[in-house]
Short mmCIF file of N, CA and C in Angstrom, two decimals:
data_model
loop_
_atom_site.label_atom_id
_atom_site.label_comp_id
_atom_site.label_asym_id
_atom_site.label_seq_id
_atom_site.Cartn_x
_atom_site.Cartn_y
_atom_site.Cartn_z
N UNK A 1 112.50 0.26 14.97
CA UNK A 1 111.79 1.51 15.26
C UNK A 1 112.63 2.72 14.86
N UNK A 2 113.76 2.87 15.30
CA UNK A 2 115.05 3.86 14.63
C UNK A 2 114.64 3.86 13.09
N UNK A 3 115.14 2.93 12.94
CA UNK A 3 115.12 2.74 11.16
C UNK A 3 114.00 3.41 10.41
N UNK A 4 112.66 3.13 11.08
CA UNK A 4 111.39 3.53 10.89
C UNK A 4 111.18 5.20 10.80
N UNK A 5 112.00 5.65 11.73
CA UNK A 5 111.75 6.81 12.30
C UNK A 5 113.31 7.30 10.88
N UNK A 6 113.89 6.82 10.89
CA UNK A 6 115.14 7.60 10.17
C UNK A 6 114.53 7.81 8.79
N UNK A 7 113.78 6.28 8.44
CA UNK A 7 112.84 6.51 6.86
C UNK A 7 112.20 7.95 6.42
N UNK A 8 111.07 8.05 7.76
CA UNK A 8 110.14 9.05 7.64
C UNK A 8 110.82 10.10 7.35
N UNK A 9 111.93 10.65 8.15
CA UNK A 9 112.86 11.90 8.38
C UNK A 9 113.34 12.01 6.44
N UNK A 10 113.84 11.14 6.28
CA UNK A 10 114.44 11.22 4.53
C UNK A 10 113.06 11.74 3.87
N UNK A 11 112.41 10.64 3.93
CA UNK A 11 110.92 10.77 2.73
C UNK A 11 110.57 12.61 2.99
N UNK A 12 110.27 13.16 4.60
CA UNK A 12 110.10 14.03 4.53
C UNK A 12 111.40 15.54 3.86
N UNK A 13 112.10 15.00 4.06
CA UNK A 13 113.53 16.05 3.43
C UNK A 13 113.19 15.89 2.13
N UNK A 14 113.25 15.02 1.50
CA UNK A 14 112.74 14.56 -0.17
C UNK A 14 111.72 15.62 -0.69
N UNK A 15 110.35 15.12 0.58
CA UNK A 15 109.34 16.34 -0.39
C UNK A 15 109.73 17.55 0.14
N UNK A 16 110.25 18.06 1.04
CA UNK A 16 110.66 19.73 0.94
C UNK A 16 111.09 20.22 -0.12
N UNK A 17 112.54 19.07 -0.66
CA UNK A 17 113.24 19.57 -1.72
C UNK A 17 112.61 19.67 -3.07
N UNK A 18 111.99 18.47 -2.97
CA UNK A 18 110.77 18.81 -4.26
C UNK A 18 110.34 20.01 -4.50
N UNK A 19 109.47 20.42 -3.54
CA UNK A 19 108.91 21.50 -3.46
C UNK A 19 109.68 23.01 -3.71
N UNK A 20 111.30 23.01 -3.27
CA UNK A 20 112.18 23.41 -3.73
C UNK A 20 112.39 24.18 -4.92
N UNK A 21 113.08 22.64 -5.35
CA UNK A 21 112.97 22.64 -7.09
C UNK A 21 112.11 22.96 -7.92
N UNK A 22 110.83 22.51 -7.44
CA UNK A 22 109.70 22.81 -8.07
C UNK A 22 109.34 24.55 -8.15
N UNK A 23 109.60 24.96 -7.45
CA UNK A 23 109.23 26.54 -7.38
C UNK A 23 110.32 27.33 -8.18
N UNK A 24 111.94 26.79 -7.82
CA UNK A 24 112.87 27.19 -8.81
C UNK A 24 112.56 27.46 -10.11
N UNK A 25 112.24 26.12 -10.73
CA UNK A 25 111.85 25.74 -12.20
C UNK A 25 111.12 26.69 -12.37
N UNK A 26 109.59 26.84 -11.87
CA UNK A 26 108.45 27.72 -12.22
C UNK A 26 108.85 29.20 -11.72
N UNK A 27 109.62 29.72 -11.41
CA UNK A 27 110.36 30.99 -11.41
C UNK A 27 111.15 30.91 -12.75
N UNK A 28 112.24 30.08 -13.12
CA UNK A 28 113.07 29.67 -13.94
C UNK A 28 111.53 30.32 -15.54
N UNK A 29 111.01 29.37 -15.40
CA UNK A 29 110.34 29.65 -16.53
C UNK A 29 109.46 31.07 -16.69
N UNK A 30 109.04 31.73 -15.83
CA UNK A 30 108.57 32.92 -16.05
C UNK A 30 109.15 33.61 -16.15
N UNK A 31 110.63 33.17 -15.64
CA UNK A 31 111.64 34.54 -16.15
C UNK A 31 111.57 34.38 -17.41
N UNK A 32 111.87 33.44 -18.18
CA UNK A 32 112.26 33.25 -19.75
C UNK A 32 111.10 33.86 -20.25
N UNK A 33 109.80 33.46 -19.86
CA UNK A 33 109.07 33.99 -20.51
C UNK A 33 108.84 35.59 -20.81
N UNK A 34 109.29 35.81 -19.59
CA UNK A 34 109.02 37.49 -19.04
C UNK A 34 109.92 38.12 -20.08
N UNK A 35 111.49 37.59 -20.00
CA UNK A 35 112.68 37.87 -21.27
C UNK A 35 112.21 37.82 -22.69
N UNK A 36 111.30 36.57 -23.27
CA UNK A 36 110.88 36.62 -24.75
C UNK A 36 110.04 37.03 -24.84
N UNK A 37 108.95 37.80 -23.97
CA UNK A 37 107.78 38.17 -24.55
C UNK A 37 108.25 40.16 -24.51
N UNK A 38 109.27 40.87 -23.58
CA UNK A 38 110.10 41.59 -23.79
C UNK A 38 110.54 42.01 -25.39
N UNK A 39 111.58 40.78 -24.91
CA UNK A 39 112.10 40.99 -26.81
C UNK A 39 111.58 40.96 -28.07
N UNK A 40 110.13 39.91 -27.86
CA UNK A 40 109.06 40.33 -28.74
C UNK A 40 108.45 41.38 -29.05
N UNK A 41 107.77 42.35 -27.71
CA UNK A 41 107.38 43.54 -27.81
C UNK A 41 108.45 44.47 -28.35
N UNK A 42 109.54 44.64 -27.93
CA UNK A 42 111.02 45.74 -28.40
C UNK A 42 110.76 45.19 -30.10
N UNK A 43 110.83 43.90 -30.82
CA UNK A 43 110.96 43.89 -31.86
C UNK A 43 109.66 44.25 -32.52
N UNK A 44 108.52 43.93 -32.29
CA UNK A 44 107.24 44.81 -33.01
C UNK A 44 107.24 46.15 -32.63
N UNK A 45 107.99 46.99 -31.66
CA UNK A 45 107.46 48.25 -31.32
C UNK A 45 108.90 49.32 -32.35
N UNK A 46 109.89 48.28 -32.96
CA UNK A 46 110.59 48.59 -34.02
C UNK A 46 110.67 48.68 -35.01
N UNK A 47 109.51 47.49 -35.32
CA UNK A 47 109.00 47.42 -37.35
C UNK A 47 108.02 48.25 -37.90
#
């Protein structure tokens, strides 16, 4: 029953961190995007 109960406790820490990471990444990537679509506009608003 311990054991049972110690399982659940992990599995649930697991998907928090998922969820975590997961939001990192998708921040992670809109920054980049936010950065090249930037440097795109600066370079057409130069030619």
């Amino acid at each position: 029953m311990k054991r049972e109960s110690k399982y659940l406790r992990t599995t649930e820490n697991l998907s928090v961190d998922l969820d975590a990471e997961f939001h990192k990444s998708i921040e992670k990537t809109s920054y980049i995007c936010v950065c090249y679509l930037r440097k795109y506009s600066e370079s057409n608003y130069l030619a």
